[in-house]
Amino acid sequence: MAKAILKFIRVSPIKARLIAREVQGMNAEYAIASLEFTPNKAAGIISKVIASAVANAGLEPEEAVITSARVDKGPVLKRFTPRARGSASPKHKPTAHIMIEVAAAEKGDK
C-alpha cells in the first residue's frame, strides 16, 4: 500500500469530498479516465494525486485500486473586499489536504 498527500491546495474541501467519494474503491486507471471528463476543479487535482500515489507504489494504473481517498480541511485564507462608505466584507478562501492510498489489485479485480 502506498499513498500520496497534497497539502494546502486552494480548493474547497466540501466540493473536493464529492469527487473523492466517487473514486474510492475504483481501479486507478478507470478513476483517472473518469476524472478527466468531470467538469470540476477538484477532479483534475485529485487525478494528479492518484497518479502520484500509483507511481509511489511502483505500479501501473491498471494494476492499482484506490483503497482510501480522503479530503481534510486546511487553513482558511481570510481576505477582504472593499464595499461602500469605506467598509469591507470578508472573503473566506478555503484550502484542503488531499490524501490518496492505493494498493495492488487482486487478480480477479477489474
Short mmCIF file of N, CA and C in Angstrom, two decimals:
data_model
loop_
_atom_site.label_atom_id
_atom_site.label_comp_id
_atom_site.label_asym_id
_atom_site.label_seq_id
_atom_site.Cartn_x
_atom_site.Cartn_y
_atom_site.Cartn_z
N MET A 1 0.85 -1.18 0.00
CA MET A 1 0.00 0.00 0.00
C MET A 1 0.89 1.24 0.00
N ALA A 2 0.58 2.19 -0.88
CA ALA A 2 1.33 3.44 -0.97
C ALA A 2 0.35 4.59 -0.95
N LYS A 3 0.85 5.77 -0.58
CA LYS A 3 -0.04 6.92 -0.52
C LYS A 3 0.63 8.17 -1.07
N ALA A 4 -0.19 9.15 -1.40
CA ALA A 4 0.27 10.46 -1.84
C ALA A 4 -0.57 11.51 -1.13
N ILE A 5 0.08 12.58 -0.67
CA ILE A 5 -0.61 13.64 0.06
C ILE A 5 -0.32 14.97 -0.62
N LEU A 6 -1.36 15.74 -0.86
CA LEU A 6 -1.22 17.09 -1.39
C LEU A 6 -1.82 18.03 -0.36
N LYS A 7 -1.00 18.93 0.19
CA LYS A 7 -1.47 19.79 1.28
C LYS A 7 -1.61 21.23 0.82
N PHE A 8 -2.47 21.94 1.51
CA PHE A 8 -2.68 23.39 1.33
C PHE A 8 -3.09 23.75 -0.10
N ILE A 9 -3.90 22.91 -0.73
CA ILE A 9 -4.35 23.20 -2.10
C ILE A 9 -5.58 24.09 -2.03
N ARG A 10 -5.65 25.08 -2.92
CA ARG A 10 -6.72 26.09 -2.89
C ARG A 10 -7.98 25.58 -3.58
N VAL A 11 -8.66 24.67 -2.91
CA VAL A 11 -9.94 24.16 -3.40
C VAL A 11 -10.80 23.90 -2.17
N SER A 12 -12.09 24.06 -2.31
CA SER A 12 -13.00 23.86 -1.18
C SER A 12 -13.03 22.38 -0.80
N PRO A 13 -12.80 22.05 0.48
CA PRO A 13 -12.81 20.64 0.87
C PRO A 13 -14.17 19.98 0.70
N ILE A 14 -15.25 20.75 0.85
CA ILE A 14 -16.60 20.19 0.70
C ILE A 14 -16.81 19.74 -0.75
N LYS A 15 -16.39 20.57 -1.71
CA LYS A 15 -16.54 20.23 -3.13
C LYS A 15 -15.60 19.10 -3.53
N ALA A 16 -14.39 19.08 -2.95
CA ALA A 16 -13.42 18.04 -3.29
C ALA A 16 -13.86 16.68 -2.74
N ARG A 17 -14.54 16.68 -1.59
CA ARG A 17 -15.00 15.41 -1.00
C ARG A 17 -16.01 14.70 -1.90
N LEU A 18 -16.83 15.47 -2.60
CA LEU A 18 -17.80 14.86 -3.52
C LEU A 18 -17.10 14.03 -4.59
N ILE A 19 -15.98 14.54 -5.09
CA ILE A 19 -15.22 13.84 -6.12
C ILE A 19 -14.46 12.66 -5.51
N ALA A 20 -13.89 12.86 -4.32
CA ALA A 20 -13.10 11.80 -3.67
C ALA A 20 -13.97 10.59 -3.34
N ARG A 21 -15.21 10.82 -2.94
CA ARG A 21 -16.11 9.70 -2.61
C ARG A 21 -16.45 8.88 -3.85
N GLU A 22 -16.50 9.53 -5.01
CA GLU A 22 -16.83 8.82 -6.25
C GLU A 22 -15.74 7.83 -6.65
N VAL A 23 -14.47 8.19 -6.43
CA VAL A 23 -13.36 7.35 -6.92
C VAL A 23 -12.90 6.32 -5.91
N GLN A 24 -13.34 6.42 -4.66
CA GLN A 24 -12.90 5.48 -3.64
C GLN A 24 -13.34 4.06 -3.99
N GLY A 25 -12.39 3.13 -3.96
CA GLY A 25 -12.68 1.74 -4.29
C GLY A 25 -12.56 1.40 -5.77
N MET A 26 -12.33 2.42 -6.61
CA MET A 26 -12.22 2.21 -8.06
C MET A 26 -10.83 1.74 -8.45
N ASN A 27 -10.75 1.15 -9.63
CA ASN A 27 -9.47 0.87 -10.26
C ASN A 27 -8.85 2.23 -10.61
N ALA A 28 -7.54 2.39 -10.40
CA ALA A 28 -6.88 3.68 -10.60
C ALA A 28 -6.96 4.17 -12.05
N GLU A 29 -6.80 3.26 -13.00
CA GLU A 29 -6.86 3.65 -14.42
C GLU A 29 -8.26 4.16 -14.77
N TYR A 30 -9.29 3.46 -14.29
CA TYR A 30 -10.67 3.85 -14.55
C TYR A 30 -11.00 5.18 -13.86
N ALA A 31 -10.46 5.37 -12.65
CA ALA A 31 -10.71 6.61 -11.90
C ALA A 31 -10.10 7.82 -12.61
N ILE A 32 -8.86 7.68 -13.08
CA ILE A 32 -8.19 8.78 -13.79
C ILE A 32 -8.94 9.12 -15.07
N ALA A 33 -9.40 8.08 -15.79
CA ALA A 33 -10.14 8.30 -17.04
C ALA A 33 -11.47 9.00 -16.78
N SER A 34 -12.18 8.62 -15.73
CA SER A 34 -13.47 9.25 -15.44
C SER A 34 -13.30 10.67 -14.92
N LEU A 35 -12.24 10.93 -14.17
CA LEU A 35 -12.00 12.29 -13.66
C LEU A 35 -11.61 13.27 -14.77
N GLU A 36 -11.06 12.74 -15.84
CA GLU A 36 -10.66 13.58 -16.98
C GLU A 36 -11.88 14.30 -17.58
N PHE A 37 -13.05 13.68 -17.51
CA PHE A 37 -14.25 14.25 -18.09
C PHE A 37 -15.20 14.84 -17.05
N THR A 38 -14.73 15.00 -15.81
CA THR A 38 -15.55 15.59 -14.76
C THR A 38 -15.28 17.10 -14.74
N PRO A 39 -16.31 17.93 -14.95
CA PRO A 39 -16.10 19.38 -15.04
C PRO A 39 -16.02 20.03 -13.65
N ASN A 40 -14.92 19.78 -12.96
CA ASN A 40 -14.76 20.28 -11.61
C ASN A 40 -13.27 20.56 -11.38
N LYS A 41 -12.95 21.65 -10.70
CA LYS A 41 -11.56 21.99 -10.42
C LYS A 41 -10.88 20.89 -9.60
N ALA A 42 -11.61 20.34 -8.63
CA ALA A 42 -11.05 19.32 -7.75
C ALA A 42 -10.75 18.02 -8.49
N ALA A 43 -11.48 17.74 -9.57
CA ALA A 43 -11.30 16.49 -10.31
C ALA A 43 -9.90 16.40 -10.91
N GLY A 44 -9.44 17.47 -11.50
CA GLY A 44 -8.10 17.49 -12.09
C GLY A 44 -7.02 17.33 -11.04
N ILE A 45 -7.22 17.97 -9.89
CA ILE A 45 -6.24 17.91 -8.80
C ILE A 45 -6.19 16.49 -8.23
N ILE A 46 -7.35 15.89 -7.97
CA ILE A 46 -7.40 14.54 -7.40
C ILE A 46 -6.83 13.53 -8.39
N SER A 47 -7.04 13.74 -9.68
CA SER A 47 -6.49 12.86 -10.70
C SER A 47 -4.96 12.82 -10.63
N LYS A 48 -4.35 13.99 -10.44
CA LYS A 48 -2.88 14.07 -10.34
C LYS A 48 -2.37 13.39 -9.07
N VAL A 49 -3.13 13.52 -7.97
CA VAL A 49 -2.72 12.88 -6.72
C VAL A 49 -2.82 11.35 -6.84
N ILE A 50 -3.85 10.87 -7.55
CA ILE A 50 -3.98 9.42 -7.78
C ILE A 50 -2.79 8.92 -8.60
N ALA A 51 -2.42 9.65 -9.65
CA ALA A 51 -1.28 9.26 -10.48
C ALA A 51 0.01 9.24 -9.65
N SER A 52 0.15 10.19 -8.73
CA SER A 52 1.33 10.24 -7.87
C SER A 52 1.36 9.05 -6.91
N ALA A 53 0.20 8.69 -6.35
CA ALA A 53 0.13 7.55 -5.43
C ALA A 53 0.46 6.25 -6.15
N VAL A 54 -0.01 6.11 -7.38
CA VAL A 54 0.28 4.92 -8.18
C VAL A 54 1.78 4.84 -8.47
N ALA A 55 2.40 5.96 -8.80
CA ALA A 55 3.83 6.00 -9.07
C ALA A 55 4.63 5.69 -7.79
N ASN A 56 4.15 6.19 -6.64
CA ASN A 56 4.82 5.90 -5.36
C ASN A 56 4.78 4.40 -5.04
N ALA A 57 3.70 3.74 -5.47
CA ALA A 57 3.55 2.30 -5.22
C ALA A 57 4.41 1.48 -6.19
N GLY A 58 4.86 2.10 -7.28
CA GLY A 58 5.64 1.38 -8.28
C GLY A 58 4.78 0.45 -9.12
N LEU A 59 3.52 0.83 -9.31
CA LEU A 59 2.58 0.01 -10.08
C LEU A 59 2.17 0.73 -11.35
N GLU A 60 1.51 -0.01 -12.23
CA GLU A 60 0.85 0.59 -13.38
C GLU A 60 -0.58 0.93 -12.96
N PRO A 61 -1.21 1.95 -13.56
CA PRO A 61 -2.57 2.33 -13.15
C PRO A 61 -3.59 1.20 -13.24
N GLU A 62 -3.44 0.31 -14.22
CA GLU A 62 -4.41 -0.79 -14.34
C GLU A 62 -4.23 -1.86 -13.25
N GLU A 63 -3.09 -1.84 -12.55
CA GLU A 63 -2.81 -2.82 -11.50
C GLU A 63 -3.18 -2.32 -10.11
N ALA A 64 -3.59 -1.05 -9.99
CA ALA A 64 -3.81 -0.44 -8.67
C ALA A 64 -5.29 -0.17 -8.41
N VAL A 65 -5.67 -0.24 -7.13
CA VAL A 65 -7.02 0.06 -6.68
C VAL A 65 -6.92 1.13 -5.60
N ILE A 66 -7.81 2.12 -5.66
CA ILE A 66 -7.81 3.20 -4.66
C ILE A 66 -8.51 2.66 -3.41
N THR A 67 -7.74 2.48 -2.33
CA THR A 67 -8.32 1.94 -1.09
C THR A 67 -8.90 3.06 -0.23
N SER A 68 -8.28 4.23 -0.28
CA SER A 68 -8.76 5.33 0.55
C SER A 68 -8.56 6.65 -0.17
N ALA A 69 -9.58 7.49 -0.18
CA ALA A 69 -9.50 8.84 -0.75
C ALA A 69 -10.09 9.79 0.28
N ARG A 70 -9.24 10.61 0.88
CA ARG A 70 -9.67 11.46 1.99
C ARG A 70 -9.34 12.92 1.69
N VAL A 71 -10.27 13.81 2.03
CA VAL A 71 -10.05 15.25 1.87
C VAL A 71 -10.30 15.90 3.23
N ASP A 72 -9.27 16.48 3.80
CA ASP A 72 -9.38 17.16 5.08
C ASP A 72 -9.37 18.67 4.87
N LYS A 73 -9.90 19.38 5.86
CA LYS A 73 -9.97 20.84 5.82
C LYS A 73 -8.61 21.41 6.19
N GLY A 74 -8.15 22.37 5.41
CA GLY A 74 -6.91 23.07 5.72
C GLY A 74 -7.22 24.45 6.29
N PRO A 75 -6.21 25.28 6.47
CA PRO A 75 -6.46 26.62 6.97
C PRO A 75 -7.22 27.48 5.96
N VAL A 76 -7.97 28.43 6.45
CA VAL A 76 -8.78 29.31 5.60
C VAL A 76 -8.05 30.64 5.43
N LEU A 77 -7.84 31.04 4.17
CA LEU A 77 -7.24 32.36 3.89
C LEU A 77 -8.34 33.40 4.02
N LYS A 78 -8.12 34.40 4.86
CA LYS A 78 -9.13 35.42 5.08
C LYS A 78 -8.72 36.70 4.35
N ARG A 79 -9.57 37.13 3.42
CA ARG A 79 -9.31 38.33 2.64
C ARG A 79 -10.51 39.26 2.77
N PHE A 80 -10.35 40.50 2.33
CA PHE A 80 -11.43 41.48 2.43
C PHE A 80 -11.68 42.14 1.10
N THR A 81 -12.94 42.44 0.81
CA THR A 81 -13.35 43.15 -0.40
C THR A 81 -13.86 44.52 0.01
N PRO A 82 -13.37 45.58 -0.60
CA PRO A 82 -13.87 46.93 -0.27
C PRO A 82 -15.34 47.08 -0.64
N ARG A 83 -16.08 47.75 0.23
CA ARG A 83 -17.50 47.99 -0.01
C ARG A 83 -17.78 49.49 0.11
N ALA A 84 -19.03 49.85 0.03
CA ALA A 84 -19.43 51.26 0.06
C ALA A 84 -19.10 51.91 1.41
N ARG A 85 -18.85 53.21 1.34
CA ARG A 85 -18.61 54.04 2.53
C ARG A 85 -17.44 53.59 3.38
N GLY A 86 -16.41 53.07 2.73
CA GLY A 86 -15.19 52.72 3.44
C GLY A 86 -15.25 51.45 4.26
N SER A 87 -16.31 50.68 4.11
CA SER A 87 -16.40 49.43 4.87
C SER A 87 -15.80 48.28 4.04
N ALA A 88 -15.78 47.09 4.61
CA ALA A 88 -15.22 45.93 3.92
C ALA A 88 -16.03 44.68 4.27
N SER A 89 -16.07 43.74 3.34
CA SER A 89 -16.73 42.46 3.56
C SER A 89 -15.68 41.36 3.54
N PRO A 90 -15.79 40.41 4.46
CA PRO A 90 -14.80 39.33 4.47
C PRO A 90 -15.03 38.32 3.35
N LYS A 91 -13.93 37.75 2.87
CA LYS A 91 -13.98 36.65 1.90
C LYS A 91 -13.15 35.52 2.49
N HIS A 92 -13.72 34.34 2.54
CA HIS A 92 -13.01 33.18 3.05
C HIS A 92 -12.61 32.30 1.89
N LYS A 93 -11.30 32.02 1.79
CA LYS A 93 -10.78 31.19 0.71
C LYS A 93 -10.26 29.90 1.34
N PRO A 94 -11.05 28.82 1.26
CA PRO A 94 -10.68 27.58 1.94
C PRO A 94 -9.55 26.83 1.24
N THR A 95 -8.81 26.05 2.03
CA THR A 95 -7.79 25.17 1.49
C THR A 95 -8.09 23.74 1.95
N ALA A 96 -7.47 22.77 1.29
CA ALA A 96 -7.74 21.37 1.61
C ALA A 96 -6.45 20.56 1.57
N HIS A 97 -6.47 19.44 2.30
CA HIS A 97 -5.40 18.45 2.26
C HIS A 97 -6.00 17.19 1.65
N ILE A 98 -5.42 16.71 0.54
CA ILE A 98 -5.95 15.53 -0.16
C ILE A 98 -5.01 14.36 0.05
N MET A 99 -5.54 13.22 0.54
CA MET A 99 -4.76 12.01 0.78
C MET A 99 -5.37 10.84 0.01
N ILE A 100 -4.55 10.19 -0.80
CA ILE A 100 -5.00 9.04 -1.59
C ILE A 100 -4.10 7.85 -1.26
N GLU A 101 -4.70 6.70 -0.96
CA GLU A 101 -3.96 5.46 -0.73
C GLU A 101 -4.35 4.45 -1.81
N VAL A 102 -3.34 3.80 -2.38
CA VAL A 102 -3.59 2.77 -3.39
C VAL A 102 -2.93 1.47 -2.96
N ALA A 103 -3.47 0.37 -3.45
CA ALA A 103 -2.91 -0.95 -3.20
C ALA A 103 -2.98 -1.75 -4.50
N ALA A 104 -2.20 -2.80 -4.54
CA ALA A 104 -2.20 -3.66 -5.73
C ALA A 104 -3.52 -4.41 -5.81
N ALA A 105 -4.08 -4.48 -6.99
CA ALA A 105 -5.36 -5.17 -7.19
C ALA A 105 -5.14 -6.67 -7.19
N GLU A 106 -6.14 -7.41 -6.69
CA GLU A 106 -6.08 -8.87 -6.80
C GLU A 106 -6.32 -9.26 -8.24
N LYS A 107 -5.93 -10.46 -8.58
CA LYS A 107 -6.00 -10.91 -9.98
C LYS A 107 -7.42 -10.91 -10.54
N GLY A 108 -8.41 -11.18 -9.69
CA GLY A 108 -9.80 -11.22 -10.16
C GLY A 108 -10.44 -9.86 -10.31
N ASP A 109 -9.90 -8.80 -9.69
CA ASP A 109 -10.50 -7.46 -9.74
C ASP A 109 -10.29 -6.81 -11.09
N LYS A 110 -11.30 -6.08 -11.54
CA LYS A 110 -11.20 -5.28 -12.76
C LYS A 110 -12.01 -4.03 -12.61
#
